[in-house]
CSV table of C-alpha atoms in Angstrom, one decimal:
chain,number,residue,atom,x,y,z
A,5,MET,CA,143.2,-72.8,54.9
A,6,ILE,CA,142.6,-69.1,55.6
A,7,VAL,CA,139.7,-68.4,58.0
A,8,ASN,CA,138.0,-65.2,58.9
A,9,THR,CA,136.4,-65.5,62.3
A,10,ASN,CA,135.5,-63.7,65.5
A,11,ALA,CA,137.2,-65.2,68.6
A,12,ILE,CA,137.3,-64.9,72.4
A,13,VAL,CA,140.7,-65.2,74.0
A,14,ILE,CA,140.6,-67.9,76.7
A,15,SER,CA,144.2,-68.1,77.9
A,16,VAL,CA,147.7,-66.8,77.2
A,17,LEU,CA,150.9,-68.6,77.9
A,18,LYS,CA,154.5,-67.3,77.4
A,19,TYR,CA,156.6,-69.5,75.2
A,20,GLY,CA,160.3,-68.9,75.2
A,21,GLU,CA,161.6,-65.5,75.5
A,22,ALA,CA,159.5,-63.6,73.1
A,23,ASP,CA,156.5,-65.7,72.0
A,24,LEU,CA,153.0,-66.3,73.2
A,25,ILE,CA,150.6,-69.2,72.8
A,26,VAL,CA,147.1,-67.8,72.7
A,27,LYS,CA,144.1,-70.2,73.1
A,28,CYS,CA,140.9,-68.8,71.6
A,29,PHE,CA,137.3,-70.0,71.3
A,30,THR,CA,136.5,-69.1,67.8
A,31,GLN,CA,133.1,-68.6,66.3
A,32,LYS,CA,133.7,-70.8,63.2
A,33,SER,CA,136.3,-73.4,64.3
A,34,GLY,CA,135.8,-73.9,68.0
A,35,LEU,CA,138.9,-74.0,70.3
A,36,LYS,CA,142.1,-73.0,68.6
A,37,SER,CA,145.7,-72.4,69.8
A,38,TYR,CA,147.8,-69.8,68.0
A,39,LEU,CA,151.6,-69.1,68.2
A,40,LEU,CA,152.5,-65.4,68.1
A,41,ARG,CA,156.2,-65.2,67.4
A,42,GLY,CA,158.2,-62.3,68.8
A,43,ILE,CA,155.3,-60.4,70.2
A,44,LEU,CA,156.9,-59.8,73.6
A,45,LYS,CA,160.0,-58.1,72.1
A,46,SER,CA,158.7,-56.4,69.0
A,47,LYS,CA,157.6,-52.7,69.5
A,48,LYS,CA,156.6,-52.2,65.9
A,49,GLY,CA,155.0,-55.5,65.2
A,50,ARG,CA,151.5,-56.0,63.8
A,51,PHE,CA,150.1,-57.1,67.2
A,52,LYS,CA,150.1,-55.7,70.7
A,53,VAL,CA,150.2,-57.9,73.7
A,54,SER,CA,147.2,-55.9,75.2
A,55,MET,CA,145.0,-57.3,72.4
A,56,PHE,CA,145.3,-60.8,73.8
A,57,GLN,CA,144.2,-60.4,77.4
A,58,PRO,CA,141.8,-63.1,78.6
A,59,LEU,CA,138.2,-62.7,77.4
A,60,THR,CA,139.2,-60.1,74.8
A,61,GLN,CA,137.0,-60.3,71.7
A,62,LEU,CA,138.7,-60.2,68.3
A,63,GLU,CA,138.2,-60.5,64.7
A,64,LEU,CA,140.9,-62.8,63.3
A,65,VAL,CA,142.3,-63.7,59.9
A,66,ALA,CA,144.0,-67.0,60.7
A,67,LYS,CA,145.7,-69.9,58.9
A,68,HIS,CA,144.3,-73.2,60.2
A,69,LYS,CA,146.0,-76.4,59.3
A,70,ASP,CA,143.4,-78.3,61.5
A,71,LYS,CA,146.0,-81.0,62.5
A,72,GLY,CA,146.0,-80.4,66.2
A,73,SER,CA,149.1,-78.2,66.0
A,74,LEU,CA,149.6,-74.5,66.7
A,75,GLU,CA,147.9,-72.3,64.2
A,76,TYR,CA,148.9,-68.8,63.0
A,77,ILE,CA,147.2,-65.4,63.0
A,78,GLN,CA,147.7,-63.3,60.0
A,79,ASP,CA,145.6,-60.3,61.2
A,80,ALA,CA,143.6,-59.4,64.3
A,81,LYS,CA,141.6,-56.4,65.5
A,82,LEU,CA,139.4,-55.7,68.5
A,83,ILE,CA,135.7,-56.0,68.0
A,84,ALA,CA,134.6,-55.2,71.5
A,85,HIS,CA,136.2,-52.3,73.3
A,86,TYR,CA,135.6,-53.1,76.9
A,87,GLN,CA,135.0,-50.2,79.3
A,88,SER,CA,135.9,-51.8,82.5
A,89,LEU,CA,136.5,-55.6,82.2
A,90,HIS,CA,140.3,-55.2,82.3
A,91,THR,CA,140.7,-52.0,84.3
A,92,ASN,CA,138.3,-52.6,87.2
A,93,VAL,CA,140.1,-54.5,89.9
A,94,VAL,CA,137.1,-56.7,90.9
A,95,LYS,CA,136.2,-57.4,87.3
A,96,SER,CA,139.7,-58.2,86.3
A,97,SER,CA,140.0,-60.7,89.1
A,98,MET,CA,136.8,-62.4,88.0
A,99,VAL,CA,138.0,-62.4,84.4
A,100,LEU,CA,141.0,-64.4,85.4
A,101,PHE,CA,138.8,-66.8,87.4
A,102,LEU,CA,136.3,-67.3,84.5
A,103,SER,CA,139.1,-67.7,81.9
A,104,GLU,CA,140.6,-70.4,84.0
A,105,ILE,CA,137.2,-72.2,84.2
A,106,LEU,CA,136.8,-72.0,80.4
A,107,ARG,CA,140.4,-73.2,79.8
A,108,ASN,CA,139.6,-76.3,81.7
A,109,SER,CA,136.1,-77.0,80.5
A,110,ILE,CA,135.9,-76.1,76.8
A,111,GLN,CA,137.3,-78.8,74.7
A,112,GLU,CA,135.4,-78.4,71.5
A,113,GLU,CA,137.4,-78.1,68.3
A,114,GLU,CA,134.3,-77.6,66.1
A,115,GLN,CA,131.9,-74.8,65.6
A,116,ASN,CA,129.4,-74.0,68.4
A,117,GLU,CA,127.6,-70.8,67.6
A,118,GLU,CA,125.3,-71.0,70.7
A,119,LEU,CA,128.2,-71.3,73.1
A,120,TYR,CA,130.2,-68.5,71.3
A,121,HIS,CA,127.2,-66.1,71.5
A,122,PHE,CA,126.5,-67.0,75.1
A,123,LEU,CA,130.1,-66.0,76.0
A,124,GLU,CA,130.1,-62.9,73.8
A,125,ASN,CA,126.8,-61.6,75.3
A,126,THR,CA,127.6,-62.4,78.9
A,127,PHE,CA,131.1,-60.7,78.8
A,128,ASN,CA,129.6,-57.6,77.2
A,129,TRP,CA,126.9,-57.6,80.0
A,130,MET,CA,129.5,-57.9,82.7
A,131,ASP,CA,131.5,-55.1,81.2
A,132,VAL,CA,128.8,-52.5,81.4
A,133,HIS,CA,127.2,-53.5,84.8
A,134,ASP,CA,128.7,-52.5,88.2
A,135,ASN,CA,127.1,-55.0,90.5
A,136,ILE,CA,128.6,-58.3,89.5
A,137,ALA,CA,129.1,-60.0,92.9
A,138,ASN,CA,126.9,-62.9,91.9
A,139,PHE,CA,127.7,-62.9,88.2
A,140,HIS,CA,130.1,-65.8,88.3
A,141,LEU,CA,127.6,-68.0,90.0
A,142,LEU,CA,125.0,-67.6,87.3
A,143,PHE,CA,127.5,-67.7,84.6
A,144,LEU,CA,128.9,-71.1,85.8
A,145,LEU,CA,125.3,-72.5,86.1
A,146,LYS,CA,124.3,-71.4,82.6
A,147,LEU,CA,127.5,-72.6,81.1
A,148,THR,CA,126.6,-76.1,82.1
A,149,ARG,CA,123.9,-76.1,79.5
A,150,PHE,CA,126.5,-75.8,76.7
A,151,LEU,CA,128.8,-78.3,78.4
A,152,GLY,CA,126.1,-81.0,78.5
A,153,PHE,CA,125.2,-81.2,82.2
A,154,TYR,CA,122.6,-78.5,82.9
A,155,PRO,CA,120.4,-79.6,85.9
A,156,ASP,CA,117.4,-81.6,85.0
A,157,THR,CA,114.5,-79.4,86.2
A,158,SER,CA,111.7,-81.8,85.6
A,159,GLN,CA,111.5,-82.7,89.3
A,160,ALA,CA,112.6,-79.3,90.6
A,161,GLU,CA,110.3,-79.5,93.7
A,162,GLY,CA,112.6,-82.2,95.1
A,163,GLU,CA,114.1,-81.7,98.5
A,164,TYR,CA,117.7,-82.6,97.3
A,165,PHE,CA,119.8,-82.1,94.3
A,166,ASN,CA,122.1,-84.9,93.3
A,167,LEU,CA,125.3,-83.4,92.0
A,168,LEU,CA,126.4,-86.8,90.6
A,169,GLU,CA,123.2,-87.4,88.5
A,170,GLY,CA,122.3,-83.7,87.9
A,171,ILE,CA,118.7,-84.3,89.1
A,172,PHE,CA,116.4,-83.2,91.9
A,173,GLN,CA,115.0,-85.9,94.1
A,174,ASP,CA,113.0,-86.5,97.3
A,175,ILE,CA,115.5,-88.6,99.2
A,176,LYS,CA,119.2,-88.5,99.9
A,177,THR,CA,120.9,-91.4,98.0
A,178,ASN,CA,124.5,-90.5,98.3
A,179,GLU,CA,127.0,-88.0,99.6
A,180,TYR,CA,126.7,-85.8,96.6
A,181,CYS,CA,123.1,-84.8,97.4
A,182,ILE,CA,122.8,-81.1,98.5
A,183,GLU,CA,120.0,-79.5,100.5
A,184,GLY,CA,119.4,-76.3,102.6
A,185,GLY,CA,120.7,-72.9,101.5
A,186,ASN,CA,122.6,-74.2,98.4
A,187,LEU,CA,119.6,-76.0,97.2
A,188,GLN,CA,117.3,-73.0,97.5
A,189,LEU,CA,119.8,-70.8,95.8
A,190,LEU,CA,120.2,-73.3,93.0
A,191,LYS,CA,116.5,-73.3,92.4
A,192,LEU,CA,116.4,-69.5,92.5
A,193,LEU,CA,119.2,-69.1,90.0
A,194,LEU,CA,117.7,-71.6,87.6
A,195,GLY,CA,114.9,-69.1,87.0
A,196,THR,CA,117.0,-66.0,86.9
A,197,ASN,CA,118.6,-64.1,84.1
A,198,PHE,CA,121.6,-61.7,84.4
A,199,ASP,CA,119.4,-58.5,84.5
A,200,GLU,CA,117.7,-59.9,87.7
A,201,LEU,CA,120.9,-60.7,89.6
A,202,ASN,CA,120.7,-57.5,91.6
A,203,ALA,CA,117.6,-58.7,93.3
A,204,ILE,CA,119.5,-61.7,94.8
A,205,LYS,CA,121.2,-60.6,98.1
A,206,LEU,CA,123.9,-63.0,99.4
A,207,ASN,CA,126.5,-62.6,102.1
A,208,GLN,CA,130.1,-63.7,101.4
A,209,SER,CA,129.7,-67.0,103.2
A,210,ALA,CA,126.6,-68.0,101.2
A,211,ARG,CA,128.3,-67.0,97.9
A,212,SER,CA,131.4,-68.9,98.7
A,213,ASN,CA,129.5,-72.0,99.8
A,214,PHE,CA,127.5,-72.0,96.6
A,215,LEU,CA,130.6,-71.5,94.5
A,216,THR,CA,132.3,-74.5,96.1
A,217,MET,CA,129.2,-76.6,95.4
A,218,LEU,CA,129.1,-75.5,91.8
A,219,LEU,CA,132.8,-76.3,91.3
A,220,GLY,CA,132.2,-79.7,92.8
A,221,TYR,CA,129.4,-80.2,90.3
A,222,TYR,CA,131.8,-79.5,87.5
A,223,LEU,CA,134.3,-81.9,88.9
A,224,VAL,CA,132.0,-84.9,89.3
A,225,THR,CA,130.0,-84.5,86.1
A,226,TYR,CA,132.4,-83.2,83.5
């Protein structure tokens, strides 16, 4: 079946001497892996390697067999010409980190328009903004909504957040209950959008501690 769809590159893996396996989250078909034959050696081929950098947004014409095997791209073109995502050293490092998170967390092989548009919009936002020190924290938190374990905020006044259950509570019931600075930052970020990130001032230690907590949340619940 020939499919026309927008797609976001999640990861790229060298296969053999000249081929690439490119994993994309597509707007119409969810997660798909494509084999690009000879792309590393062909200078006159249809595709350039630079088109398949992590988080690149593409418009694809692809042949999908939908049998769990590698699919094939017939045509591809850029639909978002990033200004800085792959050229700014700080942003390119964050791109690699986020693409690794997405590679390990997105498993859907069916259409998910909401998740696709979330990724599309947030990467476009990151591309045109300079102060992104806290971007990954809010991105990872908001991504949990689409992965099925967004924190339950019905008891958000609680003095602990239980990473294992994804809920706020008043007493500590296990070793996965967080408090203190990480708890306060979690509550703050739950009510924050990307345009408000600049107002949140964190030192490196606080940022690192919260990221460690978030990654732990992913590990115990997903």
